[in-house]
Coordinates of C-alpha atoms and ligand atoms in Angstrom, one line a residue:
M266 CA -0.8 31.7 -28.0
N267 CA -4.4 31.9 -27.1
V268 CA -6.2 29.5 -24.8
E269 CA -7.9 27.5 -27.6
K270 CA -4.5 27.0 -29.4
I271 CA -2.9 25.9 -26.2
L272 CA -5.8 23.5 -25.5
A273 CA -5.5 22.0 -29.0
R274 CA -1.8 21.3 -28.3
L275 CA -2.5 19.7 -24.9
I276 CA -5.4 17.6 -26.3
G277 CA -3.0 16.4 -29.0
F278 CA -1.0 14.5 -26.5
P279 CA -2.7 11.2 -25.8
S280 CA -1.5 11.5 -22.2
V281 CA -3.6 8.6 -20.9
V282 CA -3.4 7.7 -17.2
G283 CA -0.6 5.3 -16.2
M284 CA 1.5 6.3 -19.3
P285 CA 4.9 8.1 -19.4
T286 CA 4.4 11.9 -19.2
D287 CA 7.5 13.2 -21.1
P288 CA 5.8 14.4 -24.3
I289 CA 3.2 16.7 -22.6
V290 CA 5.7 17.7 -19.9
D291 CA 8.3 18.7 -22.4
W292 CA 5.8 20.8 -24.4
I293 CA 4.5 22.6 -21.3
R294 CA 8.0 23.3 -20.2
G295 CA 8.9 24.7 -23.7
Y296 CA 5.8 26.8 -23.8
S297 CA 6.5 28.2 -20.4
Q298 CA 10.1 29.1 -21.3
T299 CA 8.8 31.2 -24.2
A300 CA 6.8 33.1 -21.6
G301 CA 10.0 33.6 -19.6
V302 CA 9.0 31.1 -16.9
E303 CA 11.0 28.0 -16.0
M304 CA 8.7 25.3 -14.8
S305 CA 10.4 22.6 -12.6
V306 CA 10.0 19.0 -13.7
L307 CA 9.7 16.8 -10.6
P308 CA 10.1 13.1 -11.6
G309 CA 8.0 10.6 -9.6
P310 CA 9.3 7.3 -8.3
E311 CA 8.0 5.5 -11.4
G312 CA 10.9 7.0 -13.4
D313 CA 8.9 7.8 -16.5
R314 CA 6.4 10.4 -15.3
S315 CA 6.7 13.8 -13.6
N316 CA 4.8 16.5 -11.8
M317 CA 5.5 20.2 -12.7
F318 CA 5.7 23.2 -10.5
V319 CA 6.5 26.9 -10.7
T320 CA 6.2 30.0 -8.6
I321 CA 5.5 33.3 -10.3
G322 CA 6.0 36.3 -8.1
P323 CA 7.7 36.7 -4.7
R324 CA 8.9 33.4 -3.3
E325 CA 9.1 34.5 0.3
V326 CA 5.4 35.3 0.6
R327 CA 2.5 32.9 0.8
G328 CA 0.3 32.6 -2.3
Y329 CA -2.2 30.6 -4.1
I330 CA -1.8 27.4 -6.1
L331 CA -3.5 26.7 -9.5
S332 CA -3.5 22.9 -9.6
G333 CA -4.5 20.4 -12.3
H334 CA -3.7 17.0 -13.6
M335 CA -2.1 16.5 -17.0
E336 CA -3.3 13.0 -17.8
V337 CA -6.8 11.9 -19.0
V338 CA -8.9 8.8 -18.8
P339 CA -8.6 6.5 -21.8
A340 CA -10.8 7.4 -24.8
S341 CA -11.7 3.9 -26.0
E342 CA -15.5 4.3 -26.0
P343 CA -17.0 3.4 -29.4
E344 CA -19.2 6.5 -29.3
W345 CA -16.3 8.8 -30.3
S346 CA -17.2 10.1 -33.8
A347 CA -13.8 11.6 -34.4
D348 CA -10.2 11.3 -33.1
P349 CA -10.5 12.1 -29.3
F350 CA -7.0 13.5 -29.4
V351 CA -7.7 16.2 -32.0
L352 CA -9.5 19.2 -30.7
R353 CA -12.6 19.9 -32.7
R354 CA -14.9 22.9 -32.6
D355 CA -18.6 22.5 -33.2
G356 CA -20.4 25.8 -32.8
D357 CA -19.5 27.2 -29.4
R358 CA -18.3 23.8 -28.1
L359 CA -14.9 22.2 -28.1
Y360 CA -14.6 18.5 -28.2
G361 CA -11.7 16.2 -27.4
R362 CA -10.6 13.9 -24.5
G363 CA -9.7 16.2 -21.6
T364 CA -11.2 19.5 -22.8
T365 CA -13.1 19.7 -19.5
D366 CA -11.3 17.3 -17.2
M367 CA -9.0 19.0 -17.1
K368 CA -6.7 20.2 -19.8
G369 CA -9.1 23.1 -20.2
F370 CA -8.1 24.4 -16.9
L371 CA -4.4 23.9 -17.6
A372 CA -4.8 25.7 -20.9
C373 CA -6.4 28.7 -19.1
A374 CA -3.6 28.8 -16.5
L375 CA -0.9 28.5 -19.2
A376 CA -2.6 31.2 -21.4
A377 CA -2.4 33.6 -18.4
L378 CA 1.3 32.8 -17.9
P379 CA 2.8 35.5 -20.1
R380 CA 0.8 38.2 -18.4
L381 CA 1.5 36.8 -14.9
A382 CA 5.2 36.7 -15.7
V383 CA 5.4 40.5 -16.2
M384 CA 3.0 41.5 -13.4
N385 CA 4.3 43.0 -10.2
L386 CA 2.6 40.4 -8.0
Q387 CA 2.2 41.1 -4.3
R388 CA 1.5 37.4 -3.7
P389 CA 2.9 34.5 -5.7
I390 CA 0.8 32.3 -8.0
H391 CA 2.0 28.7 -8.2
L392 CA 1.2 26.4 -11.0
A393 CA 1.2 22.7 -9.9
F394 CA 0.5 20.1 -12.5
S395 CA 0.3 16.5 -11.6
Y396 CA 0.1 13.0 -13.2
D397 CA -2.1 9.9 -12.7
E398 CA -4.8 11.7 -10.8
E399 CA -7.4 9.4 -12.4
A400 CA -5.6 6.4 -11.0
G401 CA -6.4 7.5 -7.4
C402 CA -4.2 10.6 -7.2
R403 CA -0.9 8.7 -7.5
G404 CA 1.3 11.6 -8.6
V405 CA 0.2 14.5 -6.5
P406 CA 1.4 13.2 -3.1
H407 CA 5.0 13.4 -4.4
L408 CA 4.4 17.0 -5.4
I409 CA 2.9 17.9 -2.1
A410 CA 5.8 16.2 -0.2
A411 CA 8.2 18.5 -2.1
L412 CA 6.2 21.7 -1.5
P413 CA 8.1 22.8 1.6
S414 CA 11.3 23.0 -0.4
L415 CA 9.6 24.8 -3.3
C416 CA 7.6 27.6 -1.7
E417 CA 6.2 29.2 1.4
K418 CA 3.2 27.4 2.8
P419 CA 0.4 28.2 0.4
L420 CA -2.7 30.2 1.5
G421 CA -4.9 27.9 -0.6
A422 CA -5.2 26.0 -3.8
V423 CA -7.7 26.0 -6.7
I424 CA -8.1 22.5 -8.2
G425 CA -9.5 23.1 -11.7
E426 CA -11.9 20.1 -11.8
P427 CA -15.1 20.7 -13.8
S428 CA -17.8 22.2 -11.6
R429 CA -19.5 24.7 -14.0
M430 CA -17.4 27.5 -12.5
Q431 CA -18.9 27.0 -9.1
A432 CA -16.3 26.7 -6.3
V433 CA -16.7 23.4 -4.3
R434 CA -15.4 23.7 -0.8
A435 CA -15.6 20.1 0.4
H436 CA -15.6 16.5 -0.8
K437 CA -15.7 13.0 0.6
G438 CA -12.6 10.8 1.0
K439 CA -12.3 7.5 -0.7
A440 CA -10.5 4.2 -0.4
A441 CA -10.7 1.2 -2.8
V442 CA -9.3 -2.2 -2.1
R443 CA -9.3 -5.6 -3.9
L444 CA -10.0 -8.6 -1.7
E445 CA -8.6 -12.0 -2.8
V446 CA -9.5 -15.4 -1.5
I447 CA -7.6 -18.5 -2.5
G448 CA -9.1 -22.0 -1.8
R449 CA -8.5 -25.4 -3.3
S450 CA -9.9 -26.5 -6.7
G451 CA -11.3 -29.9 -7.6
H452 CA -14.3 -31.6 -9.2
S453 CA -17.6 -30.3 -7.9
S454 CA -18.8 -33.8 -7.2
R455 CA -16.2 -34.0 -4.4
S456 CA -17.0 -30.8 -2.6
D457 CA -15.6 -32.4 0.5
L458 CA -12.1 -32.3 -0.9
G459 CA -12.1 -28.6 -2.1
L460 CA -12.3 -25.2 -0.6
N461 CA -14.7 -23.0 -2.5
A462 CA -13.3 -19.5 -2.8
V463 CA -16.5 -18.1 -4.3
H464 CA -18.6 -19.3 -1.3
A465 CA -16.1 -17.9 1.1
M466 CA -16.0 -14.5 -0.6
A467 CA -19.8 -14.5 -0.8
G468 CA -19.8 -14.5 3.0
V469 CA -17.4 -11.6 3.2
I470 CA -19.5 -9.6 0.7
T471 CA -22.7 -10.3 2.5
Q472 CA -21.2 -8.9 5.7
A473 CA -19.7 -5.9 3.7
A474 CA -23.2 -5.1 2.3
A475 CA -24.7 -5.2 5.8
Y476 CA -21.9 -3.0 7.1
G477 CA -22.5 -0.6 4.2
Q478 CA -26.1 -0.4 5.3
S479 CA -25.0 0.4 8.9
L480 CA -23.0 3.4 7.6
M481 CA -26.4 5.0 6.7
E482 CA -27.0 5.4 10.5
G483 CA -24.2 8.0 10.6
P484 CA -22.0 9.9 11.4
F485 CA -23.6 12.4 9.2
D486 CA -22.4 15.4 7.3
R487 CA -25.5 17.2 5.9
N488 CA -23.3 19.0 3.4
F489 CA -23.2 15.8 1.3
A490 CA -25.6 13.7 -0.7
P491 CA -25.9 11.2 0.7
P492 CA -25.1 12.7 4.1
Y493 CA -23.3 9.6 5.4
S494 CA -20.3 7.5 4.3
S495 CA -21.1 4.8 1.7
L496 CA -19.7 1.5 0.6
Q497 CA -20.1 -0.8 -2.3
V498 CA -18.8 -3.9 -3.9
G499 CA -18.2 -2.9 -7.5
V500 CA -16.6 -6.0 -9.1
I501 CA -16.5 -9.7 -8.2
A502 CA -14.7 -12.3 -10.2
G503 CA -14.1 -16.0 -9.7
G504 CA -14.7 -19.5 -11.0
Q505 CA -14.2 -21.2 -14.4
A506 CA -17.1 -23.7 -14.8
V507 CA -20.1 -24.9 -12.9
N508 CA -18.5 -28.3 -12.2
I509 CA -15.2 -27.0 -11.0
I510 CA -14.7 -25.9 -7.4
P511 CA -13.4 -22.3 -7.7
D512 CA -10.1 -21.9 -6.0
R513 CA -9.9 -18.1 -6.5
C514 CA -12.2 -15.2 -6.1
T515 CA -11.6 -11.4 -6.0
A516 CA -13.9 -8.5 -5.1
D517 CA -13.3 -4.8 -5.4
I518 CA -14.7 -2.7 -2.7
E519 CA -14.7 1.1 -2.2
V520 CA -15.8 3.3 0.6
R521 CA -16.5 7.0 0.5
A522 CA -16.1 8.8 3.8
V523 CA -17.5 12.0 5.1
P524 CA -14.9 14.4 6.5
G525 CA -13.6 13.5 9.9
L526 CA -13.5 9.8 9.0
Y527 CA -10.4 8.3 7.5
P528 CA -11.6 6.2 4.5
S529 CA -9.1 3.3 5.0
S530 CA -10.1 2.8 8.6
L531 CA -13.8 2.4 7.6
L532 CA -12.7 -0.7 5.7
E533 CA -11.2 -2.4 8.8
P534 CA -14.2 -4.5 9.7
I535 CA -14.2 -6.0 6.2
R536 CA -10.5 -6.7 6.4
A537 CA -11.1 -8.5 9.7
Q538 CA -13.8 -10.7 8.0
L539 CA -11.5 -11.5 5.2
F540 CA -8.6 -12.5 7.4
A541 CA -10.9 -14.7 9.5
L542 CA -11.2 -17.0 6.5
R543 CA -7.7 -18.2 7.2
D544 CA -9.1 -20.1 10.2
S545 CA -10.9 -22.3 7.6
G546 CA -7.8 -23.0 5.5
F547 CA -8.1 -20.2 2.9
E548 CA -5.3 -17.9 1.9
V549 CA -6.4 -14.3 1.6
A550 CA -4.8 -11.1 0.4
W551 CA -5.8 -7.4 0.8
H552 CA -4.6 -5.1 -2.1
E553 CA -5.0 -1.4 -1.6
L554 CA -6.0 0.1 -5.0
S555 CA -6.2 3.8 -4.1
A556 CA -7.1 6.2 -1.2
Y557 CA -7.4 9.9 -0.7
P558 CA -8.7 11.8 2.3
A559 CA -11.8 13.9 2.5
L560 CA -11.7 17.7 2.1
A561 CA -13.5 19.3 5.0
P562 CA -15.6 22.4 4.3
A563 CA -13.6 25.6 4.9
E564 CA -16.0 28.5 5.5
G565 CA -15.3 32.2 5.3
S566 CA -11.8 31.8 3.9
E567 CA -10.2 34.5 1.8
L568 CA -10.1 32.1 -1.1
T569 CA -13.8 31.3 -0.9
T570 CA -14.5 35.0 -1.0
L571 CA -12.1 35.6 -3.9
L572 CA -13.7 32.8 -6.0
T573 CA -17.2 34.0 -5.3
E574 CA -16.1 37.5 -6.6
L575 CA -14.3 36.1 -9.6
T576 CA -17.0 33.6 -10.7
G577 CA -20.0 35.7 -9.7
Q578 CA -21.4 32.5 -8.1
E579 CA -21.8 31.4 -4.5
S580 CA -19.5 28.6 -3.6
F581 CA -21.1 25.2 -3.4
V582 CA -20.5 23.3 -0.2
A583 CA -19.8 19.7 -1.1
M584 CA -19.5 17.0 -3.7
S585 CA -19.4 13.3 -3.1
Y586 CA -16.7 12.7 -5.7
G587 CA -13.0 13.4 -4.9
T588 CA -10.1 15.5 -6.1
E589 CA -6.5 16.2 -5.2
A590 CA -7.7 18.9 -2.9
G591 CA -8.0 16.4 0.0
F592 CA -4.2 15.8 -0.3
S593 CA -3.5 19.5 -0.6
A594 CA -5.5 20.4 2.5
G595 CA -4.3 17.2 4.3
R596 CA -0.7 18.3 4.2
H597 CA -1.4 20.7 7.0
R598 CA -4.1 18.9 8.8
R599 CA -3.0 15.3 8.2
D600 CA -2.6 14.2 11.9
H601 CA -5.7 15.9 12.7
L602 CA -7.7 14.3 9.9
W603 CA -6.3 10.9 10.3
T604 CA -6.6 10.3 14.0
R605 CA -9.6 12.3 15.1
R606 CA -12.8 10.5 15.9
Y607 CA -15.8 12.0 14.2
Q608 CA -17.3 15.0 15.9
P609 CA -20.6 16.3 14.5
R610 CA -20.3 19.7 13.0
P611 CA -23.1 22.2 12.6
S612 CA -24.2 22.1 8.9
S613 CA -23.6 25.4 7.2
R614 CA -26.3 25.5 4.6
Ligands
ZN912 ZN1 -10.0 15.5 -13.2

């Protein structure tokens, strides 16, 4: 089956993030079997979705991982002019949800499978397909936890996120949280009897914004744009009517951290501000939405050289968005990454 036909099959599964993965997993497994390769299905704790993994080539040698996520973001935008889950060709372009991010990469890896399966590989190639990446990399940590029982410690991993075929060697880490403040409702004419949750949250948000400004003073990593960690309040919700004291307010905050800083610990000052509201009679809650560590630049690695040769393009140092690569690299550097205080590094380019 050629790569376009495989892509058409993959696009045909509306494998939207947060949904059960059985249909697409079953198809990939069946396809692999026809290539003589048995992909392992590794169910996650949710019970209805799975990661997939296989080693092609010698198991006792260290090799490279080709890694991608099987799910896509929802395709509910009204701008879709045709069924987003039917692959459509228009000239030299292919349309459909996930053609680029990132079923295209999965299709390329799967199209190569029959040839890989009969090659006399000196080093193994591993395929690692994950679920719920778009929901803050929920699936891949389970896959990475299982890796030591599946293969020798890999030499490196290629995460097939869209980057115009230019290898990206580093990205920021990220943590997102929802803050919740619960006060006491009442009629606005008796403000003395209520506890206004919106007012209380406004105080926390003002402090968070000021704290976000202070992150611009460093630590810096000149590989990134911007070269410092950043923070924003993205969503705020609370209140029902102008004459009702709002008893509940939530705010979603994210932080994007340069390598060397653990994203969740950057949120600690905000957490302290939130919990200080309890002294004024409010109830508060801190809900972690997602988090993944940064991927620090790896220079001069064999993988970087290999990718430069294969793509004919110099590798690009850093992106401010995130991928599963932070987890993949973190498996071997986790303690280092999580506990180290920031040390300035010489910028490479
Ligand atoms: Zn992606």
